[in-house]
Amino acid sequence: MNKKVSIIIVNYNGKKWIKKCFDSLHEQNYKNIEIIFVDNASIDGSVELIKRFYPEVKIIINKENLGFVGGNNIGYQNSTGDYILLLNNDTIVTKDFLEVLVAFLNKNKDVGVVQPKIYLTKEDGLLDCTGSFLNKTGFLQHVGFLEKDRGQYNKEKEIFSAKGACMLIKRELIEKINLFDDDYFAYFEETDFCWRSWLAGCKTIFLPQSIIYHDMGLTSRNLPSPFIDYHSFKNRICTLIKNLGIKNLIFILPLHLFLCVIISFLFFIKGRTKNGWAIIKAIKWNIINIRNNFQKRKYIQQKIRIINDKTIFNINNNQFSLKKNLKNLFLYLKRW
């Protein structure tokens, strides 16, 4: 069956790169699609560009910036496809990328999410991400990040979390577990979703036969780093509270909070006080909203979960590397 795919692209002042994205979409082989362009109150002429060059695109204009989360949730609500493709506006896709992803989902009933192999656009042969994995500190390990592709990731594999830059999702899965948490705005939302997908018994798969290119972090470069830190730390802590089994919650959450405080302290030492305070505010938000977070947890644990933590951490443990985790932490602290 030729499944219809709704391609949702959220935009905020992305005029300088969206044409490359849309031109590449028009070249791809899979034709049973609708493209939904959700604009978060851009002021750079993005909407006018889409209206001029791509009149077939469904445009949704938000009166304010609702973030990656709010934009995709609205896009989904206005979609009609059997499958939902979340695609960043700073990507360039290959001709058969969607055809390969759709064919795989069609054949695998126990899979809910698929991610392609993602290369960095401006770095020849360097990878962006081949899937993310959760370790028992509560942080993610992004496999393949900034690695030269030598064929080491040419086999499909189960991954804990896909990257939100490009992920294809079955609509029936979203109807079952919802899409993104409206409290998140941006950052870690795809991991929260993929975690709920695993808990519901649906796998997330990295599929290297499908390839796209990504100008990693172009949107984030226009945002203050304390803003990014606040939302990423806030959302990660909330995700742990909602999705961990009770035994792992008791062990992992205190350890994670301790490490968050250490990272905040390191920012203060480096003179990045705004970044340090952003992490403290992220912890504070979760304390203030603890009742709401535990209401969400109750729903997930009682209505969605059919898979235990042991199964999920078995997926993650196969990919854990202390060396790579320390390297990622170093790159993170060096970032600013």
XYZ file of N, CA and C in Angstrom, residues 116-332:
651
model
N 17.224 8.158 9.358
C 18.243 7.890 8.335
C 19.645 8.139 8.862
N 20.632 7.850 8.029
C 22.002 8.263 8.330
C 22.096 9.757 8.010
N 22.620 10.534 8.950
C 22.673 11.990 8.802
C 24.125 12.448 8.732
N 24.471 13.064 7.604
C 25.798 13.646 7.429
C 25.744 15.152 7.678
N 26.884 15.726 8.042
C 26.990 17.180 8.131
C 27.167 17.750 6.729
N 26.400 18.778 6.415
C 26.384 19.313 5.057
C 27.737 19.850 4.618
N 28.391 20.592 5.477
C 29.603 21.306 5.088
C 30.889 20.587 5.480
N 30.762 19.372 5.987
C 31.945 18.608 6.403
C 31.959 17.280 5.653
N 32.859 17.151 4.694
C 32.880 15.996 3.814
C 33.057 14.691 4.586
N 32.016 13.841 4.541
C 32.110 12.524 5.149
C 31.944 12.481 6.642
N 31.709 13.630 7.301
C 31.533 13.628 8.748
C 30.066 13.401 9.097
N 29.851 12.579 10.114
C 28.501 12.225 10.530
C 27.962 13.194 11.567
N 26.671 13.399 11.519
C 25.979 14.147 12.561
C 25.563 13.192 13.672
N 24.758 12.188 13.323
C 24.271 11.267 14.347
C 23.765 9.987 13.707
N 24.056 8.860 14.352
C 23.513 7.576 13.902
C 22.631 6.961 14.990
N 22.132 7.809 15.859
C 21.271 7.350 16.953
C 21.835 7.724 18.306
N 20.948 7.934 19.266
C 21.358 8.314 20.618
C 20.963 7.232 21.617
N 21.766 7.128 22.691
C 21.565 6.092 23.697
C 21.657 6.703 25.093
N 20.855 6.186 26.003
C 20.797 6.688 27.370
C 21.695 5.846 28.266
N 22.553 6.523 29.056
C 23.321 5.767 30.038
C 22.747 6.028 31.426
N 23.275 5.341 32.413
C 22.661 5.393 33.737
C 23.080 6.604 34.569
N 23.623 7.617 33.893
C 23.769 8.929 34.509
C 22.596 9.832 34.118
N 21.779 9.365 33.169
C 20.670 10.169 32.677
C 21.019 11.016 31.474
N 22.284 10.985 31.049
C 22.705 11.731 29.870
C 22.699 10.822 28.639
N 22.690 11.459 27.472
C 22.696 10.713 26.222
C 24.105 10.581 25.663
N 24.323 9.484 24.966
C 25.526 9.315 24.153
C 25.083 9.337 22.700
N 25.619 10.309 21.930
C 25.246 10.459 20.524
C 26.265 9.705 19.670
N 25.873 8.565 19.172
C 26.803 7.691 18.450
C 27.054 8.234 17.049
N 28.328 8.260 16.678
C 28.715 8.730 15.353
C 28.976 10.220 15.276
N 28.736 10.941 16.355
C 28.830 12.394 16.348
C 30.234 12.865 15.950
N 30.314 13.604 14.828
C 31.557 14.175 14.294
C 32.587 13.115 13.905
N 32.127 11.883 13.678
C 33.035 10.829 13.221
C 33.106 10.812 11.691
N 34.278 10.455 11.166
C 34.419 10.213 9.738
C 33.749 8.893 9.398
N 32.907 8.903 8.378
C 32.200 7.679 7.996
C 33.133 6.758 7.214
N 33.460 5.638 7.826
C 34.297 4.627 7.184
C 33.520 3.331 6.986
N 32.210 3.432 7.037
C 31.368 2.255 6.879
C 31.055 1.556 8.177
N 31.476 2.153 9.312
C 31.275 1.504 10.611
C 29.816 1.522 11.054
N 28.981 2.324 10.380
C 27.562 2.396 10.736
C 26.682 2.073 9.529
N 27.071 1.052 8.801
C 26.337 0.698 7.581
C 25.301 -0.396 7.790
N 25.078 -0.786 9.042
C 24.063 -1.794 9.335
C 22.920 -1.167 10.115
N 21.705 -1.567 9.774
C 20.561 -1.084 10.547
C 20.660 -1.598 11.976
N 20.161 -0.813 12.921
C 20.267 -1.206 14.323
C 19.171 -0.536 15.142
N 18.873 -1.146 16.273
C 17.963 -0.530 17.225
C 18.692 0.616 17.920
N 18.009 1.748 18.056
C 18.562 2.885 18.784
C 17.545 3.327 19.830
N 18.054 3.941 20.884
C 17.153 4.409 21.930
C 16.349 5.613 21.454
N 17.031 6.540 20.782
C 16.360 7.760 20.340
C 16.842 8.177 18.965
N 15.889 8.548 18.119
C 16.210 9.142 16.829
C 16.491 10.626 17.013
N 17.058 11.233 15.984
C 17.316 12.669 16.026
C 16.166 13.397 15.355
N 15.682 14.463 16.023
C 14.525 15.189 15.531
C 14.741 15.879 14.204
N 15.986 15.986 13.744
C 16.255 16.604 12.444
C 15.573 15.848 11.319
N 15.417 14.530 11.488
C 14.715 13.721 10.487
C 14.299 12.406 11.115
N 13.012 12.236 11.330
C 12.499 10.979 11.855
C 11.107 10.722 11.285
N 10.910 9.499 10.811
C 9.617 9.100 10.249
C 8.884 8.249 11.274
N 7.597 8.611 11.534
C 6.827 8.015 12.618
C 5.484 7.522 12.095
N 5.049 6.376 12.571
C 3.715 5.891 12.235
C 2.655 6.721 12.964
N 1.654 7.123 12.225
C 0.597 7.945 12.820
C -0.105 7.206 13.972
N -0.295 5.908 13.809
C -0.992 5.135 14.835
C -0.236 5.157 16.157
N 1.106 5.285 16.101
C 1.898 5.387 17.321
C 1.644 6.725 18.016
N 1.624 7.808 17.234
C 1.367 9.128 17.815
C -0.030 9.171 18.433
N -0.993 8.541 17.774
C -2.354 8.516 18.316
C -2.412 7.786 19.651
N -1.484 6.868 19.826
C -1.459 6.079 21.057
C -0.737 6.781 22.199
N 0.388 7.449 21.905
C 1.225 8.007 22.983
C 1.371 9.524 22.912
N 0.713 10.162 21.929
C 0.845 11.605 21.677
C 2.220 11.922 21.092
N 2.369 13.141 20.584
C 3.646 13.519 19.985
C 4.543 14.142 21.055
N 4.756 15.430 21.041
C 5.700 16.049 21.969
C 4.986 16.660 23.174
N 5.697 16.693 24.287
C 5.207 17.304 25.514
C 5.178 18.824 25.334
N 4.005 19.426 25.481
C 3.851 20.867 25.254
C 4.684 21.728 26.201
N 5.136 21.169 27.314
C 5.953 21.932 28.261
C 7.409 22.074 27.812
N 7.789 21.441 26.692
C 9.209 21.353 26.358
C 9.733 22.493 25.480
N 8.965 23.087 24.637
C 9.371 24.142 23.701
C 10.393 23.613 22.689
N 11.546 23.210 23.158
C 12.586 22.643 22.278
C 13.616 21.910 23.123
N 14.300 20.953 22.508
C 15.388 20.151 23.081
C 14.877 18.969 23.923
N 15.408 17.799 23.573
C 15.157 16.520 24.248
C 13.742 15.981 24.009
N 12.950 16.695 23.215
C 11.567 16.248 22.978
C 11.515 14.950 22.180
N 12.443 14.771 21.224
C 12.430 13.553 20.432
C 12.845 12.349 21.260
N 13.760 12.562 22.219
C 14.164 11.469 23.103
C 13.007 11.061 24.008
N 12.309 12.034 24.540
C 11.125 11.754 25.357
C 10.099 10.950 24.559
N 9.891 11.352 23.300
C 8.925 10.640 22.458
C 9.387 9.208 22.170
N 10.644 9.046 21.753
C 11.152 7.708 21.438
C 11.149 6.805 22.666
N 11.401 7.373 23.834
C 11.353 6.601 25.081
C 9.934 6.077 25.307
N 8.948 6.949 25.133
C 7.555 6.505 25.278
C 7.200 5.455 24.226
N 7.763 5.607 23.034
C 7.537 4.621 21.984
C 8.060 3.252 22.406
N 9.277 3.216 22.962
C 9.834 1.953 23.457
C 8.956 1.371 24.565
N 8.529 2.238 25.499
C 7.693 1.770 26.598
C 6.384 1.167 26.088
N 5.907 1.681 24.955
C 4.661 1.174 24.366
C 4.889 -0.076 23.523
N 6.145 -0.521 23.408
C 6.447 -1.742 22.670
C 6.813 -1.527 21.215
N 7.108 -0.275 20.830
C 7.473 0.032 19.440
C 8.949 0.419 19.360
N 9.668 -0.205 18.460
C 11.101 0.011 18.324
C 11.416 1.292 17.546
N 12.613 1.822 17.796
C 13.180 2.903 17.002
C 14.420 2.354 16.304
N 14.514 2.589 15.001
C 15.555 1.953 14.183
C 16.351 2.998 13.409
N 17.669 2.817 13.387
C 18.557 3.581 12.519
C 18.704 2.827 11.207
N 18.438 3.517 10.094
C 18.437 2.871 8.783
C 19.448 3.579 7.871
N 20.665 3.040 7.734
C 21.735 3.748 7.020
C 21.556 3.804 5.510
N 20.655 2.987 4.958
C 20.426 3.038 3.516
C 19.737 4.333 3.089
N 19.108 5.007 4.049
C 18.484 6.307 3.807
C 19.446 7.388 4.280
N 19.669 8.407 3.440
C 20.702 9.399 3.726
C 20.163 10.817 3.543
N 20.493 11.691 4.520
C 20.239 13.115 4.371
C 21.458 13.888 4.861
N 21.431 15.207 4.635
C 22.510 16.090 5.074
C 21.923 17.196 5.947
N 22.682 17.603 6.962
C 22.150 18.518 7.972
C 23.176 19.589 8.322
N 22.757 20.849 8.248
C 23.582 21.951 8.750
C 23.356 22.054 10.243
N 24.015 21.213 11.000
C 23.731 21.011 12.418
C 23.725 22.306 13.212
N 22.578 22.558 13.890
C 22.511 23.634 14.863
C 22.382 25.034 14.302
N 21.981 25.173 13.018
C 21.875 26.517 12.471
C 20.853 27.357 13.231
N 19.710 26.766 13.547
C 18.699 27.501 14.293
C 19.201 27.841 15.686
N 19.875 26.875 16.314
C 20.353 27.086 17.680
C 21.386 28.200 17.758
N 22.113 28.418 16.660
C 23.127 29.468 16.681
C 22.513 30.859 16.837
N 21.229 30.983 16.517
C 20.545 32.257 16.667
C 19.942 32.428 18.053
N 20.136 31.444 18.939
C 19.557 31.487 20.272
C 20.659 31.635 21.315
N 20.393 32.342 22.403
C 21.399 32.480 23.474
C 21.691 31.121 24.099
N 22.961 30.858 24.406
C 23.323 29.559 24.970
C 22.661 29.283 26.320
N 22.442 30.282 27.195
C 21.722 29.979 28.439
C 20.286 29.523 28.183
N 19.663 30.060 27.150
C 18.314 29.633 26.766
C 18.319 28.156 26.392
N 19.314 27.750 25.615
C 19.435 26.355 25.195
C 19.683 25.453 26.395
N 20.598 25.869 27.268
C 20.909 25.066 28.451
C 19.688 24.907 29.348
N 18.949 25.987 29.545
C 17.770 25.920 30.403
C 16.779 24.878 29.898
N 16.451 24.941 28.615
C 15.438 24.031 28.080
C 15.950 22.597 27.978
N 17.201 22.418 27.592
C 17.709 21.052 27.456
C 17.819 20.359 28.813
N 18.309 21.055 29.824
C 18.411 20.457 31.163
C 17.024 20.274 31.781
N 16.161 21.262 31.642
C 14.796 21.168 32.179
C 14.067 19.957 31.598
N 14.149 19.818 30.302
C 13.398 18.752 29.634
C 13.979 17.372 29.920
N 15.296 17.292 30.029
C 15.917 15.996 30.317
C 15.535 15.513 31.715
N 15.569 16.412 32.694
C 15.185 16.036 34.057
C 13.728 15.589 34.090
N 12.871 16.340 33.418
C 11.455 15.993 33.372
C 11.240 14.637 32.710
N 11.988 14.372 31.648
C 11.871 13.097 30.936
C 12.249 11.926 31.831
N 13.300 12.083 32.614
C 13.691 11.029 33.551
C 12.586 10.774 34.570
N 12.012 11.846 35.097
C 10.946 11.712 36.091
C 9.757 10.953 35.511
N 9.403 11.250 34.291
C 8.207 10.664 33.679
C 8.389 9.204 33.284
N 9.562 8.858 32.764
C 9.688 7.605 32.030
C 10.442 6.481 32.722
N 11.293 6.799 33.695
C 12.041 5.750 34.385
C 11.126 4.902 35.271
N 11.437 3.616 35.375
C 10.798 2.776 36.374
C 11.203 3.248 37.757
N 10.443 2.885 38.758
C 10.642 3.443 40.097
C 12.029 3.152 40.654
N 12.563 1.946 40.466
C 13.885 1.605 40.998
C 14.973 2.448 40.346
N 14.913 2.568 39.036
C 15.912 3.375 38.345
C 15.725 4.860 38.623
N 14.498 5.291 38.830
C 14.253 6.692 39.172
C 14.941 7.053 40.482
N 14.827 6.174 41.466
C 15.430 6.426 42.780
C 16.953 6.501 42.689
N 17.547 5.720 41.791
C 19.005 5.705 41.653
C 19.504 6.784 40.693
N 18.886 6.884 39.503
C 19.434 7.722 38.439
C 19.138 9.202 38.638
N 17.921 9.549 39.087
C 17.571 10.961 39.200
C 18.483 11.731 40.158
N 18.750 11.234 41.379
C 19.668 11.976 42.262
C 21.070 12.114 41.669
N 21.562 11.038 41.028
C 22.877 11.104 40.395
C 22.885 12.142 39.288
N 21.830 12.158 38.492
C 21.753 13.108 37.384
C 21.707 14.547 37.896
N 20.916 14.781 38.937
C 20.823 16.123 39.497
C 22.170 16.570 40.067
N 22.885 15.648 40.705
C 24.219 15.953 41.236
C 25.157 16.375 40.104
N 25.123 15.634 38.984
C 25.982 15.964 37.848
C 25.583 17.292 37.214
N 24.289 17.588 37.206
C 23.827 18.882 36.690
C 24.399 20.028 37.515
N 24.405 19.855 38.823
C 24.965 20.878 39.711
C 26.469 21.039 39.470
N 27.167 19.930 39.258
C 28.605 19.975 38.970
C 28.857 20.753 37.670
N 28.065 20.465 36.622
C 28.230 21.169 35.346
C 27.943 22.656 35.522
N 26.904 22.958 36.309
C 26.596 24.357 36.594
C 27.782 25.036 37.289
N 28.384 24.348 38.252
C 29.534 24.876 38.984
C 30.711 25.135 38.036
N 30.934 24.215 37.076
C 32.015 24.389 36.108
C 31.776 25.610 35.228
N 30.508 25.844 34.874
C 30.195 27.048 34.106
C 30.517 28.311 34.913
N 30.178 28.287 36.200
C 30.484 29.444 37.051
C 31.991 29.690 37.101
N 32.770 28.622 37.217
C 34.230 28.742 37.265
C 34.762 29.365 35.966
N 34.149 28.966 34.840
C 34.593 29.484 33.545
C 34.096 30.902 33.281
N 33.331 31.439 34.211
C 32.810 32.792 34.029
C 31.517 32.852 33.248
N 30.946 31.693 32.941
C 29.682 31.617 32.215
C 28.532 31.532 33.222
N 28.350 32.612 33.947
C 27.380 32.593 35.043
C 25.950 32.408 34.545
N 25.633 32.989 33.389
C 24.269 32.848 32.859
C 23.959 31.385 32.529
N 24.952 30.667 32.001
C 24.762 29.245 31.717
C 24.595 28.457 33.002
N 25.415 28.810 34.011
C 25.301 28.135 35.299
C 23.939 28.336 35.927
N 23.458 29.584 35.913
C 22.140 29.854 36.486
C 21.030 29.202 35.678
N 21.214 29.054 34.370
C 20.200 28.404 33.530
C 19.951 26.972 33.990
N 21.024 26.261 34.362
C 20.881 24.883 34.834
C 20.185 24.852 36.193
N 20.546 25.772 37.066
C 19.877 25.851 38.373
C 18.386 26.132 38.188
N 18.046 27.030 37.265
C 16.645 27.351 36.993
C 15.904 26.144 36.396
N 16.628 25.339 35.626
C 16.025 24.129 35.060
C 15.635 23.146 36.158
N 16.513 22.998 37.147
C 16.208 22.137 38.294
C 15.024 22.717 39.073
N 15.042 24.040 39.268
C 13.972 24.710 40.012
C 12.627 24.506 39.331
N 12.605 24.597 37.989
C 11.345 24.407 37.252
C 10.744 23.044 37.554
N 11.580 22.029 37.591
C 11.077 20.682 37.853
C 10.585 20.518 39.288
N 11.180 21.254 40.201
C 10.699 21.218 41.590
C 9.332 21.891 41.678
N 9.213 23.063 41.049
C 7.948 23.799 41.080
C 6.824 23.003 40.417
N 7.171 22.284 39.343
C 6.174 21.546 38.566
C 6.148 20.057 38.887
N 6.623 19.689 40.067
C 6.752 18.270 40.405
C 5.407 17.555 40.373
N 4.335 18.203 40.830
C 3.026 17.546 40.828
C 2.563 17.249 39.405
N 2.713 18.221 38.515
C 2.323 18.019 37.118
C 3.184 16.947 36.460
N 4.478 16.957 36.763
C 5.376 15.948 36.195
C 4.990 14.540 36.641
N 4.608 14.407 37.898
C 4.226 13.081 38.398
C 2.847 12.657 37.902
N 1.993 13.595 37.549
C 0.730 13.235 36.907
C 0.993 12.656 35.519
N 1.935 13.273 34.796
C 2.333 12.732 33.490
C 2.977 11.358 33.663
N 3.802 11.234 34.688
C 4.457 9.956 34.969
C 3.418 8.863 35.220
N 2.412 9.181 35.999
C 1.373 8.200 36.320
C 0.692 7.696 35.054
N 0.397 8.616 34.146
C -0.254 8.217 32.890
C 0.663 7.316 32.071
N 1.929 7.697 31.942
C 2.870 6.914 31.139
C 3.081 5.531 31.732
N 3.281 5.468 33.043
C 3.572 4.197 33.700
C 2.361 3.266 33.705
N 1.155 3.823 33.786
C -0.042 2.999 33.893
C -0.733 2.749 32.558
N -0.642 3.700 31.619
C -1.407 3.601 30.373
C -0.550 3.246 29.159
N 0.745 3.545 29.210
C 1.598 3.341 28.041
C 2.573 2.186 28.229
N 3.204 2.094 29.380
C 4.290 1.140 29.588
C 3.831 -0.317 29.502
N 4.494 -1.062 28.595
C 4.354 -2.516 28.575
C 5.736 -3.183 28.548
N 6.798 -2.364 28.474
C 8.177 -2.839 28.416
C 8.898 -2.397 29.695
N 9.699 -3.286 30.297
C 10.402 -2.915 31.520
C 11.728 -2.215 31.224
N 12.280 -1.590 32.255
C 13.528 -0.840 32.106
C 14.702 -1.721 31.696
N 14.706 -2.964 32.144
C 15.816 -3.860 31.812
C 15.950 -4.020 30.310
N 14.834 -4.190 29.625
C 14.845 -4.333 28.166
C 15.409 -3.082 27.511
N 14.982 -1.936 27.993
C 15.429 -0.673 27.399
C 16.913 -0.439 27.654
N 17.379 -0.695 28.871
C 18.800 -0.455 29.165
C 19.706 -1.491 28.513
N 19.171 -2.640 28.158
C 19.954 -3.599 27.376
C 20.313 -3.019 26.016
N 19.387 -2.256 25.427
C 19.660 -1.582 24.157
C 20.766 -0.553 24.361
N 20.659 0.217 25.419
C 21.618 1.278 25.679
C 22.990 0.757 26.076
N 23.028 -0.290 26.899
C 24.304 -0.808 27.389
C 25.190 -1.325 26.271
N 24.578 -1.819 25.204
C 25.361 -2.331 24.075
C 26.151 -1.233 23.374
N 25.751 0.029 23.593
C 26.401 1.140 22.909
C 27.211 2.026 23.854
N 27.185 1.715 25.143
C 27.816 2.629 26.111
C 29.336 2.645 25.972
N 29.870 3.852 25.964
C 31.322 4.034 25.927
C 31.676 5.182 26.859
N 32.396 4.889 27.946
C 32.793 5.936 28.887
C 33.667 6.980 28.192
N 34.566 6.519 27.325
C 35.459 7.427 26.620
C 34.676 8.414 25.773
N 33.673 7.918 25.031
C 32.890 8.798 24.167
C 32.006 9.734 24.983
N 31.497 9.249 26.127
C 30.691 10.109 26.975
C 31.524 11.263 27.532
N 32.753 10.973 27.952
C 33.623 12.026 28.464
C 34.001 13.007 27.352
N 34.191 12.472 26.142
C 34.507 13.334 25.000
C 33.334 14.259 24.697
N 32.104 13.712 24.703
C 30.931 14.533 24.445
C 30.769 15.616 25.503
N 31.052 15.265 26.774
C 30.956 16.240 27.853
C 31.987 17.349 27.657
N 33.199 16.970 27.250
C 34.254 17.959 27.002
C 33.855 18.903 25.873
N 33.310 18.344 24.781
C 32.882 19.174 23.651
C 31.753 20.095 24.078
N 30.874 19.606 24.948
C 29.769 20.418 25.427
C 30.271 21.618 26.231
